[in-house]
Amino acid sequence: MVHTSTEHEVLAVVFQVGDAHSRKPALNVLLWQRALAPERGKWSLPGGRLRADEDLTSSVRRQLAEKVDVREIAHLEQLAVFSDPGRVPDVRTIASTFLGLIPSPATPVLPPDTRWHPVNALPEMAFDHAPMIEYARTRLAAKLSYTNIGFALAPTEFALSTLRDIYGAALGYQVDATNLQRVLARRGVITPTGTTAHPGRTGGRPAALYRFTDSQIRVTDEFAALRPPG
Amino acid sequence: MVHTSTEHEVLAVVFQVGDAHSRKPALNVLLWQRALAPERGKWSLPGGRLRADEDLTSSVRRQLAEKVDVREIAHLEQLAVFSDPGRVPDVRTIASTFLGLIPSPATPVLPPDTRWHPVNALPEMAFDHAPMIEYARTRLAAKLSYTNIGFALAPTEFALSTLRDIYGAALGYQVDATNLQRVLARRGVITPTGTTAHPGRTGGRPAALYRFTDSQIRVTDEFAALRPPG
DNA sequence: GCAAAAGTGTTGCGCGTACACCCATGC
DNA sequence: GCATGGGTGTACGCGCAACACTTTTGC
């Protein structure tokens, strides 16, 4: 009799906004290229098997440590579970997915098989990893609108035009810096530092610098409707 | 050597709004009482072990069928994974939780060990099932405000005062029927049937009847802020 | 007629967007 | 000076909540 056990793996969709390979900043995802079968040559999300003595979050952190400096991960949260019995060949494997965010300036050294890829131009993905990225991006876009999650993508101090580019890259459409400032300021999400940046070579008024008030996720606009009375 | 395998279980938080045991309608959750150790006598969420050949959704449906008529489940969606290595004794077990909703009037026969409990007065819960219910309730409240998920709690046809009571029970605070009508009508979530209900013994103007336009979940107010231009 | 329940109208405000206009810098 | 980028001010619209007022029934 064959003992059909079930494995449990953890996979992380790690995003960062960067301007690798192009002028305009874009939303990138961390991928590594498979050197062995199955799906050799295709690109995978970082992750791996869950150990018996760790919970999911510890497992993601441990496995991401092989690819990036975990201290740079500013936010990490559970996404969905992918459980189709045939999603990977041979042994039945359930995948719990996570969303990880790394602030914009940091780009540490990566292992040779690992690279950032723009989410708008993904390489050939292994298994069912492509829909996982899609799911993560949708979740990120939604949370940008009703939480302070931007703190995990932005530098500690930034000009508003920088933040506009980050939101634009993450959302997939251009955002107006003026209104972004007002929305985030009213909600208390960003705070002015009082200092200003130096203008570029081409001139222009020096930009005021801001920082995110909190460095932990916080819901800022919980109810679109049906608010509690008061 | 001890072979430390990892089990995977599925647990469902099934809600229904009913007026069992009291005059005012309340949000109830489906629980069964454990007859055997561990945690004998305490109350559990329905669910059980995942089989090798089924995905999570199939597994929930199969296991809920032992407790209720699955045809009455109007909505079912994944919640979070609970993965603390010590969350249940002995064998390490990961739990994937689900939110299930059953419309208001239907209350079929239940097995003798199974009962509806008001979420505001839960009995002693087994393991970590209490926080799962809390999580599910939070998710339900959030989705009531930006999706049409109310369809899964309401009867097929209903007066607005009935719907007000359902929303009130699910959200935990009173809702104004007038504004509820306006919000849901503008979004196209509810449609008038053209018919009216008969007033009660005590008189009153006959109420217009409505139904939910869709019977599948749909996001009706995706972005609280940072909408795409247009 | 009176009480009760349902529905309509009105007002006001907070939030978000769009856009015109003013400010500070490099060259 | 002018171009460039940043910031401020204003105006509009919409969604939603609060509440007063009207309509329709049973008794």
Coordinates of C-alpha atoms (C1' of nucleotides) in Angstrom, one line a residue:
Chain A
M1 CA 0.0 0.0 0.0
V2 CA 1.2 3.4 -1.0
H3 CA 1.3 5.9 1.8
T4 CA -0.1 9.0 0.2
S5 CA 1.0 11.8 2.5
T6 CA 0.2 15.4 2.0
E7 CA 2.9 18.1 2.0
H8 CA 2.5 21.7 3.1
E9 CA 4.5 24.4 1.5
V10 CA 4.7 28.1 1.9
L11 CA 5.2 30.6 -0.9
A12 CA 5.9 34.3 -0.8
V13 CA 5.0 37.0 -3.3
V14 CA 7.5 39.6 -2.4
F15 CA 7.0 43.0 -4.1
Q16 CA 9.2 46.0 -4.4
V17 CA 8.9 49.2 -6.4
G18 CA 12.1 49.8 -8.4
D19 CA 13.3 51.3 -11.6
A20 CA 15.5 48.4 -12.7
H21 CA 16.0 48.3 -16.5
S22 CA 13.9 51.3 -17.3
R23 CA 13.4 55.0 -16.5
K24 CA 10.0 54.7 -14.9
P25 CA 9.6 52.8 -11.6
A26 CA 7.7 49.6 -11.7
L27 CA 6.3 47.0 -9.4
N28 CA 8.7 44.0 -9.2
V29 CA 8.4 40.6 -7.7
L30 CA 11.2 38.4 -6.4
L31 CA 11.6 35.1 -8.4
W32 CA 14.2 32.4 -8.6
Q33 CA 14.9 30.1 -11.6
R34 CA 14.5 26.4 -11.2
A35 CA 17.7 24.5 -12.0
L36 CA 16.2 21.0 -11.6
A37 CA 13.1 19.2 -12.7
P38 CA 10.2 19.5 -12.5
E39 CA 9.6 22.7 -14.4
R40 CA 13.3 23.2 -14.9
G41 CA 14.2 26.7 -16.2
K42 CA 10.9 28.2 -15.2
W43 CA 10.6 30.8 -12.5
S44 CA 9.3 30.2 -9.0
L45 CA 8.2 32.1 -6.0
P46 CA 10.5 31.8 -3.0
G47 CA 9.4 29.4 -0.3
G48 CA 9.4 25.7 0.5
R49 CA 8.2 23.0 2.8
L50 CA 6.8 23.8 6.2
R51 CA 8.6 22.1 9.1
A52 CA 6.8 20.4 11.9
D53 CA 7.9 22.8 14.6
E54 CA 7.2 26.2 12.9
D55 CA 4.1 28.1 12.1
L56 CA 3.5 29.6 8.7
T57 CA 4.9 33.0 9.4
S58 CA 8.1 31.7 10.9
S59 CA 8.5 29.4 7.9
V60 CA 8.2 32.2 5.4
R61 CA 10.7 34.3 7.2
R62 CA 13.2 31.4 7.4
Q63 CA 12.8 30.5 3.7
L64 CA 13.0 34.1 2.5
A65 CA 16.2 34.5 4.5
E66 CA 17.9 32.4 1.8
K67 CA 17.0 35.0 -0.9
V68 CA 17.0 38.4 0.8
D69 CA 17.9 40.1 4.0
V70 CA 14.8 39.5 6.1
R71 CA 15.3 42.6 8.1
E72 CA 14.2 44.5 4.9
I73 CA 10.8 42.9 4.9
A74 CA 8.6 45.7 6.2
H75 CA 5.3 43.8 5.9
L76 CA 4.2 40.2 5.7
E77 CA 0.7 38.8 5.6
Q78 CA -1.2 35.7 4.7
L79 CA -3.0 35.4 1.4
A80 CA -4.9 32.5 0.1
V81 CA -4.3 28.8 0.2
F82 CA -4.0 26.9 -3.1
S83 CA -5.1 23.3 -2.6
D84 CA -5.9 21.8 -6.0
P85 CA -4.7 18.1 -5.6
G86 CA -3.0 18.3 -9.0
R87 CA -1.3 21.7 -8.7
V88 CA 2.2 20.1 -8.4
P89 CA 3.1 16.7 -9.7
D90 CA 3.8 13.6 -7.6
V91 CA 3.2 14.3 -4.0
R92 CA 0.1 16.2 -3.1
T93 CA 1.1 19.7 -1.9
I94 CA -0.9 22.4 -0.3
A95 CA 0.5 25.9 -0.7
S96 CA -0.2 28.8 1.7
T97 CA 0.8 32.1 0.1
F98 CA 2.0 35.3 1.6
L99 CA 2.4 38.9 0.6
G100 CA 5.8 40.4 1.5
L101 CA 6.8 44.0 0.9
I102 CA 10.2 45.6 0.7
P103 CA 10.8 49.4 0.8
S104 CA 11.9 51.1 -2.3
P105 CA 15.5 52.0 -2.0
A106 CA 16.8 48.8 -0.6
T107 CA 18.1 46.3 -3.1
P108 CA 20.6 44.0 -1.5
V109 CA 22.7 41.4 -3.1
L110 CA 20.7 38.5 -4.5
P111 CA 21.7 34.9 -5.0
P112 CA 22.7 34.1 -8.6
D113 CA 19.5 32.3 -9.4
T114 CA 17.3 35.0 -8.0
R115 CA 16.1 38.2 -9.7
W116 CA 13.5 41.0 -9.6
H117 CA 11.0 40.8 -12.4
P118 CA 8.4 43.5 -13.3
V119 CA 5.0 42.1 -12.7
N120 CA 3.8 43.5 -16.0
A121 CA 6.4 41.3 -17.9
L122 CA 6.7 38.0 -16.1
P123 CA 8.8 35.2 -17.4
E124 CA 7.4 31.7 -17.8
M125 CA 6.2 30.7 -14.3
A126 CA 6.4 27.3 -12.7
F127 CA 3.2 25.5 -11.5
D128 CA 0.4 27.8 -10.5
H129 CA 2.6 30.6 -9.3
A130 CA 1.4 33.1 -11.9
P131 CA -2.2 33.4 -10.4
M132 CA -0.7 33.7 -7.0
I133 CA 1.1 36.9 -8.1
E134 CA -2.1 38.2 -9.6
Y135 CA -3.9 37.5 -6.4
A136 CA -1.2 39.3 -4.4
R137 CA -1.3 42.3 -6.6
T138 CA -5.0 42.7 -6.3
R139 CA -4.8 42.5 -2.5
L140 CA -2.0 45.1 -2.4
A141 CA -4.0 47.5 -4.6
A142 CA -7.0 47.1 -2.4
K143 CA -5.1 47.7 0.8
L144 CA -3.3 50.7 -0.5
S145 CA -6.7 52.4 -0.6
Y146 CA -8.0 51.7 2.9
T147 CA -4.8 51.1 5.0
N148 CA -1.4 52.7 5.6
I149 CA 0.3 49.8 3.9
G150 CA 2.3 52.2 1.7
F151 CA 4.8 52.4 4.6
A152 CA 6.2 49.1 3.5
L153 CA 7.0 50.2 0.0
A154 CA 8.3 53.7 0.6
P155 CA 11.7 54.9 1.9
T156 CA 11.7 56.2 5.5
E157 CA 11.7 59.7 4.2
F158 CA 10.4 60.7 0.8
A159 CA 9.1 63.6 -1.3
L160 CA 5.5 63.4 -2.4
S161 CA 6.4 62.9 -6.0
T162 CA 8.4 59.8 -5.0
L163 CA 5.4 58.4 -3.1
R164 CA 3.2 59.2 -6.1
D165 CA 5.4 57.1 -8.3
I166 CA 5.4 54.2 -5.8
Y167 CA 1.6 54.2 -5.6
G168 CA 1.4 54.6 -9.3
A169 CA 3.6 51.6 -9.9
A170 CA 1.7 49.4 -7.3
L171 CA -1.8 50.4 -8.5
G172 CA -1.0 50.3 -12.2
Y173 CA -2.3 53.8 -13.0
Q174 CA -1.2 57.3 -12.4
V175 CA -2.0 59.0 -9.1
D176 CA -2.2 62.7 -8.5
A177 CA 0.4 63.8 -5.9
T178 CA -1.7 66.7 -4.7
N179 CA -4.7 64.6 -3.7
L180 CA -2.5 61.7 -2.5
Q181 CA -1.0 64.2 0.0
R182 CA -4.4 65.4 1.2
V183 CA -5.9 61.9 1.6
L184 CA -3.0 60.5 3.5
A185 CA -2.5 63.6 5.6
R186 CA -6.1 63.8 6.7
R187 CA -6.0 60.2 7.7
G188 CA -2.8 60.8 9.7
V189 CA -1.0 58.2 7.6
I190 CA 1.9 60.5 6.7
T191 CA 3.7 63.2 8.7
P192 CA 5.8 66.1 7.4
T193 CA 9.4 65.9 8.7
G194 CA 9.9 69.7 8.4
T195 CA 12.9 69.2 6.1
T196 CA 13.1 69.5 2.4
A197 CA 14.9 67.8 -0.4
H198 CA 17.4 69.4 -2.8
P199 CA 16.1 70.1 -6.3
G200 CA 17.6 68.2 -9.2
R201 CA 19.9 69.6 -11.9
T202 CA 16.9 70.9 -13.8
G203 CA 15.7 73.1 -11.0
G204 CA 12.3 73.3 -9.4
R205 CA 11.0 74.1 -6.0
P206 CA 12.5 71.9 -3.2
A207 CA 10.2 69.2 -2.1
A208 CA 9.0 68.9 1.5
L209 CA 9.9 65.5 3.0
Y210 CA 7.4 63.2 4.7
R211 CA 7.5 59.9 6.6
F212 CA 4.8 57.4 7.4
T213 CA 3.4 57.9 10.9
D214 CA 3.3 54.1 11.7
S215 CA 5.5 51.2 10.6
Q216 CA 2.8 48.7 11.2
I217 CA -0.3 48.1 9.2
R218 CA -3.4 50.0 10.3
V219 CA -6.8 50.2 8.8
T220 CA -7.6 53.9 8.1
D221 CA -10.9 53.7 6.3
E222 CA -12.7 50.6 7.5
F223 CA -16.2 51.2 6.3
A224 CA -17.0 52.5 2.9
A225 CA -20.6 52.4 4.0
L226 CA -22.9 51.3 6.8
R227 CA -20.6 52.9 9.4
P228 CA -21.5 52.5 13.1
P229 CA -23.6 55.5 14.3
G230 CA -21.7 58.4 15.7
Chain B
M1 CA 12.3 7.2 15.3
V2 CA 8.9 8.8 15.6
H3 CA 7.4 9.8 12.3
T4 CA 6.1 13.3 12.9
S5 CA 3.6 13.8 10.2
T6 CA 1.5 17.0 9.8
E7 CA -2.3 16.8 9.4
H8 CA -4.4 19.3 7.6
E9 CA -7.9 20.1 8.8
V10 CA -10.7 22.3 7.5
L11 CA -13.0 24.2 9.8
A12 CA -16.1 26.3 8.9
V13 CA -17.6 29.2 10.7
V14 CA -21.2 29.0 9.5
F15 CA -23.4 32.0 10.3
Q16 CA -27.1 32.5 10.2
V17 CA -29.3 35.3 11.5
G18 CA -32.2 33.9 13.5
D19 CA -34.3 34.7 16.5
A20 CA -33.9 31.4 18.4
H21 CA -34.5 31.8 22.1
S22 CA -35.3 35.5 22.0
R23 CA -37.4 38.1 20.4
K24 CA -34.7 40.1 18.6
P25 CA -32.8 38.4 15.7
A26 CA -29.2 37.6 16.4
L27 CA -26.2 36.3 14.6
N28 CA -25.7 32.6 15.2
V29 CA -22.9 30.2 14.5
L30 CA -23.2 26.4 14.0
L31 CA -21.4 24.4 16.6
W32 CA -21.3 20.7 17.8
Q33 CA -20.4 19.4 21.2
R34 CA -17.5 17.1 21.5
A35 CA -18.4 13.7 23.0
L36 CA -14.8 12.4 23.2
A37 CA -11.5 13.6 24.5
P38 CA -9.7 15.8 23.9
E39 CA -11.7 18.8 25.0
R40 CA -14.7 16.6 25.8
G41 CA -17.9 18.6 26.4
K42 CA -16.6 21.8 24.7
W43 CA -18.0 23.1 21.5
S44 CA -16.3 22.8 18.1
L45 CA -16.6 24.3 14.7
P46 CA -17.8 21.8 12.0
G47 CA -15.0 20.3 9.9
G48 CA -12.4 17.7 9.9
R49 CA -9.4 16.2 8.1
L50 CA -8.6 17.0 4.5
R51 CA -8.5 14.0 2.2
A52 CA -5.7 13.5 -0.3
D53 CA -7.9 13.8 -3.4
E54 CA -10.0 16.8 -2.5
D55 CA -9.3 20.5 -2.5
L56 CA -10.2 22.7 0.5
T57 CA -13.6 23.8 -0.8
S58 CA -14.7 20.3 -1.6
S59 CA -13.6 19.2 1.8
V60 CA -15.6 21.9 3.6
R61 CA -18.7 21.0 1.6
R62 CA -18.3 17.3 2.3
Q63 CA -17.9 17.8 6.0
L64 CA -20.6 20.4 6.4
A65 CA -23.0 17.9 4.8
E66 CA -22.9 15.9 8.0
K67 CA -24.4 18.8 9.9
V68 CA -26.6 20.8 7.5
D69 CA -28.2 20.6 4.1
V70 CA -25.4 21.9 1.9
R71 CA -27.8 23.2 -0.6
E72 CA -28.7 25.9 1.9
I73 CA -25.1 27.3 2.0
A74 CA -25.4 30.4 0.0
H75 CA -21.8 31.6 0.3
L76 CA -18.5 30.0 1.2
E77 CA -15.1 31.6 1.2
Q78 CA -11.6 31.0 2.6
L79 CA -10.5 32.8 5.7
A80 CA -7.1 32.5 7.4
V81 CA -4.9 29.5 8.2
F82 CA -4.2 28.8 11.8
S83 CA -0.8 27.1 12.1
D84 CA 0.5 27.3 15.6
P85 CA 2.3 24.0 16.1
G86 CA 0.7 23.6 19.5
R87 CA -2.8 24.6 18.6
V88 CA -4.1 21.0 19.1
P89 CA -2.5 18.3 21.2
D90 CA -0.6 15.3 19.9
V91 CA -0.4 15.4 16.1
R92 CA 0.6 18.7 14.6
T93 CA -2.5 20.0 12.7
I94 CA -2.9 23.0 10.4
A95 CA -6.4 24.5 10.1
S96 CA -7.7 26.3 7.1
T97 CA -10.8 28.2 8.1
F98 CA -13.9 29.1 6.0
L99 CA -16.8 31.5 6.2
G100 CA -20.1 30.0 5.4
L101 CA -23.5 31.8 5.2
I102 CA -27.0 30.4 5.4
P103 CA -30.1 32.5 4.6
S104 CA -32.3 33.5 7.4
P105 CA -35.5 31.5 7.2
A106 CA -34.0 28.1 6.6
T107 CA -33.4 26.1 9.7
P108 CA -33.3 22.5 8.9
V109 CA -33.1 19.5 11.2
L110 CA -29.7 19.3 13.0
P111 CA -27.9 16.3 14.4
P112 CA -28.5 15.9 18.2
D113 CA -24.9 17.1 19.0
T114 CA -25.3 20.2 16.9
R115 CA -26.8 23.6 17.7
W116 CA -26.9 27.2 16.7
H117 CA -25.3 29.5 19.3
P118 CA -25.5 33.3 19.3
V119 CA -22.0 34.7 18.7
N120 CA -22.5 37.2 21.5
A121 CA -23.0 34.3 24.0
L122 CA -20.7 31.5 23.0
P123 CA -20.3 28.4 25.1
E124 CA -16.9 27.1 26.1
M125 CA -15.0 26.6 22.9
A126 CA -12.6 23.8 22.0
F127 CA -9.0 24.6 21.1
D128 CA -8.5 27.9 19.2
H129 CA -12.0 28.0 17.7
A130 CA -13.1 31.1 19.5
P131 CA -10.7 33.5 17.7
M132 CA -11.7 31.9 14.4
I133 CA -15.3 32.9 15.0
E134 CA -14.1 36.4 15.9
Y135 CA -12.0 36.6 12.7
A136 CA -15.0 35.4 10.6
R137 CA -17.3 38.0 12.1
T138 CA -14.9 40.8 11.4
R139 CA -14.6 39.7 7.8
L140 CA -18.4 39.4 7.4
A141 CA -18.9 42.9 8.8
A142 CA -16.3 44.4 6.4
K143 CA -17.8 42.6 3.4
L144 CA -21.3 43.7 4.2
S145 CA -20.2 47.3 3.7
Y146 CA -18.5 46.9 0.3
T147 CA -20.0 43.8 -1.3
N148 CA -23.5 42.4 -1.9
I149 CA -22.8 39.5 0.5
G150 CA -26.1 40.2 2.3
F151 CA -27.8 38.0 -0.3
A152 CA -26.4 35.0 1.5
L153 CA -28.1 35.9 4.8
A154 CA -31.4 37.2 3.6
P155 CA -34.5 35.3 2.3
T156 CA -35.1 35.4 -1.4
E157 CA -37.8 38.0 -0.9
F158 CA -37.9 40.4 2.1
A159 CA -39.2 43.6 3.4
L160 CA -36.7 46.3 4.2
S161 CA -37.3 46.1 7.9
T162 CA -36.3 42.4 7.8
L163 CA -33.1 43.3 5.9
R164 CA -32.4 46.0 8.5
D165 CA -32.7 43.4 11.3
I166 CA -30.3 41.0 9.4
Y167 CA -27.7 43.7 8.8
G168 CA -28.1 44.9 12.4
A169 CA -27.5 41.4 13.8
A170 CA -24.5 40.7 11.6
L171 CA -22.9 44.1 12.2
G172 CA -23.7 44.3 15.9
Y173 CA -25.3 47.7 15.8
Q174 CA -28.6 49.1 14.6
V175 CA -28.9 50.1 11.0
D176 CA -31.3 52.7 9.6
A177 CA -33.7 51.0 7.1
T178 CA -34.2 54.2 5.1
N179 CA -30.5 54.7 4.3
L180 CA -29.9 51.0 3.9
Q181 CA -32.4 51.0 1.1
R182 CA -30.8 54.0 -0.6
V183 CA -27.3 52.6 -0.4
L184 CA -28.2 49.2 -1.7
A185 CA -30.6 50.5 -4.3
R186 CA -28.0 52.9 -5.7
R187 CA -25.5 50.2 -6.0
G188 CA -27.9 48.0 -7.8
V189 CA -27.6 45.4 -5.0
I190 CA -31.3 45.0 -4.4
T191 CA -34.3 45.2 -6.8
P192 CA -37.9 45.8 -5.9
T193 CA -40.2 42.9 -6.8
G194 CA -43.2 45.1 -7.2
T195 CA -45.2 43.1 -4.7
T196 CA -45.9 44.0 -1.1
A197 CA -46.2 42.1 2.2
H198 CA -49.3 42.0 4.4
P199 CA -49.1 44.1 7.5
G200 CA -49.0 42.4 10.9
R201 CA -52.0 42.3 13.3
T202 CA -50.9 45.6 14.7
G203 CA -51.4 47.4 11.4
G204 CA -49.0 49.6 9.6
R205 CA -48.4 50.3 5.9
P206 CA -47.7 47.3 3.8
A207 CA -44.0 46.9 3.1
A208 CA -42.6 46.7 -0.5
L209 CA -40.7 43.5 -1.1
Y210 CA -37.2 43.3 -2.5
R211 CA -34.8 40.7 -3.7
F212 CA -31.0 40.7 -4.1
T213 CA -30.1 41.3 -7.7
D214 CA -27.3 38.7 -7.7
S215 CA -26.8 35.5 -5.8
Q216 CA -23.1 35.5 -6.1
I217 CA -20.7 37.7 -4.3
R218 CA -19.8 40.9 -6.1
V219 CA -17.7 43.9 -5.0
T220 CA -19.8 47.0 -5.1
D221 CA -17.5 49.7 -3.7
E222 CA -14.0 48.5 -4.5
F223 CA -12.0 51.6 -3.6
A224 CA -12.6 53.8 -0.7
A225 CA -10.0 56.1 -2.0
L226 CA -7.4 56.3 -4.8
R227 CA -9.8 55.2 -7.4
P228 CA -8.6 54.9 -11.0
P229 CA -9.2 58.1 -12.9
G230 CA -12.5 58.6 -14.7
Chain C
dG1 C1' -59.8 58.4 15.0
dC2 C1' -55.4 56.5 16.7
dA3 C1' -51.4 53.8 16.9
dA4 C1' -48.0 51.4 14.2
dA5 C1' -45.2 50.5 10.4
dA6 C1' -43.3 51.9 5.9
dG7 C1' -41.8 55.2 2.7
dT8 C1' -40.3 60.0 1.0
dG9 C1' -38.1 64.5 1.1
dT10 C1' -34.6 67.6 2.9
dT11 C1' -30.6 68.9 4.7
dG12 C1' -25.9 68.8 5.7
dC13 C1' -21.3 67.3 5.8
dG14 C1' -17.2 64.8 5.0
dC15 C1' -14.4 62.9 1.6
dG16 C1' -12.1 62.9 -2.9
dT17 C1' -11.2 64.6 -7.4
dA18 C1' -10.1 68.0 -10.8
dC19 C1' -7.9 72.0 -12.0
dA20 C1' -6.3 76.6 -11.9
dC21 C1' -3.0 79.3 -9.7
dC22 C1' 1.1 80.6 -6.9
dC23 C1' 6.1 79.5 -5.1
dA24 C1' 11.1 78.3 -5.2
dT25 C1' 14.8 76.7 -7.4
dG26 C1' 18.7 75.8 -11.5
dC27 C1' 20.5 77.6 -15.5
Chain D
dG1 C1' 14.5 85.7 -17.8
dC2 C1' 12.4 81.1 -18.2
dA3 C1' 11.7 76.3 -17.6
dT4 C1' 10.8 72.9 -14.2
dG5 C1' 9.0 70.8 -10.5
dG6 C1' 6.4 71.5 -5.9
dG7 C1' 2.7 73.4 -3.2
dT8 C1' -1.8 75.8 -2.2
dG9 C1' -6.6 77.2 -2.9
dT10 C1' -11.1 76.6 -4.8
dA11 C1' -14.9 74.5 -6.5
dC12 C1' -17.7 70.7 -7.6
dG13 C1' -19.9 66.3 -7.0
dC14 C1' -21.2 62.3 -4.6
dG15 C1' -22.2 59.2 -1.1
dC16 C1' -24.1 58.7 3.2
dA17 C1' -26.2 59.8 7.7
dA18 C1' -29.8 62.1 10.3
dC19 C1' -34.3 63.4 10.9
dA20 C1' -38.8 65.4 10.0
dC21 C1' -42.8 64.5 7.5
dT22 C1' -46.3 61.9 4.8
dT23 C1' -48.7 57.5 3.5
dT24 C1' -51.2 53.2 4.4
dT25 C1' -52.7 49.8 7.1
dG26 C1' -55.3 47.2 11.6
dC27 C1' -58.1 48.0 15.4

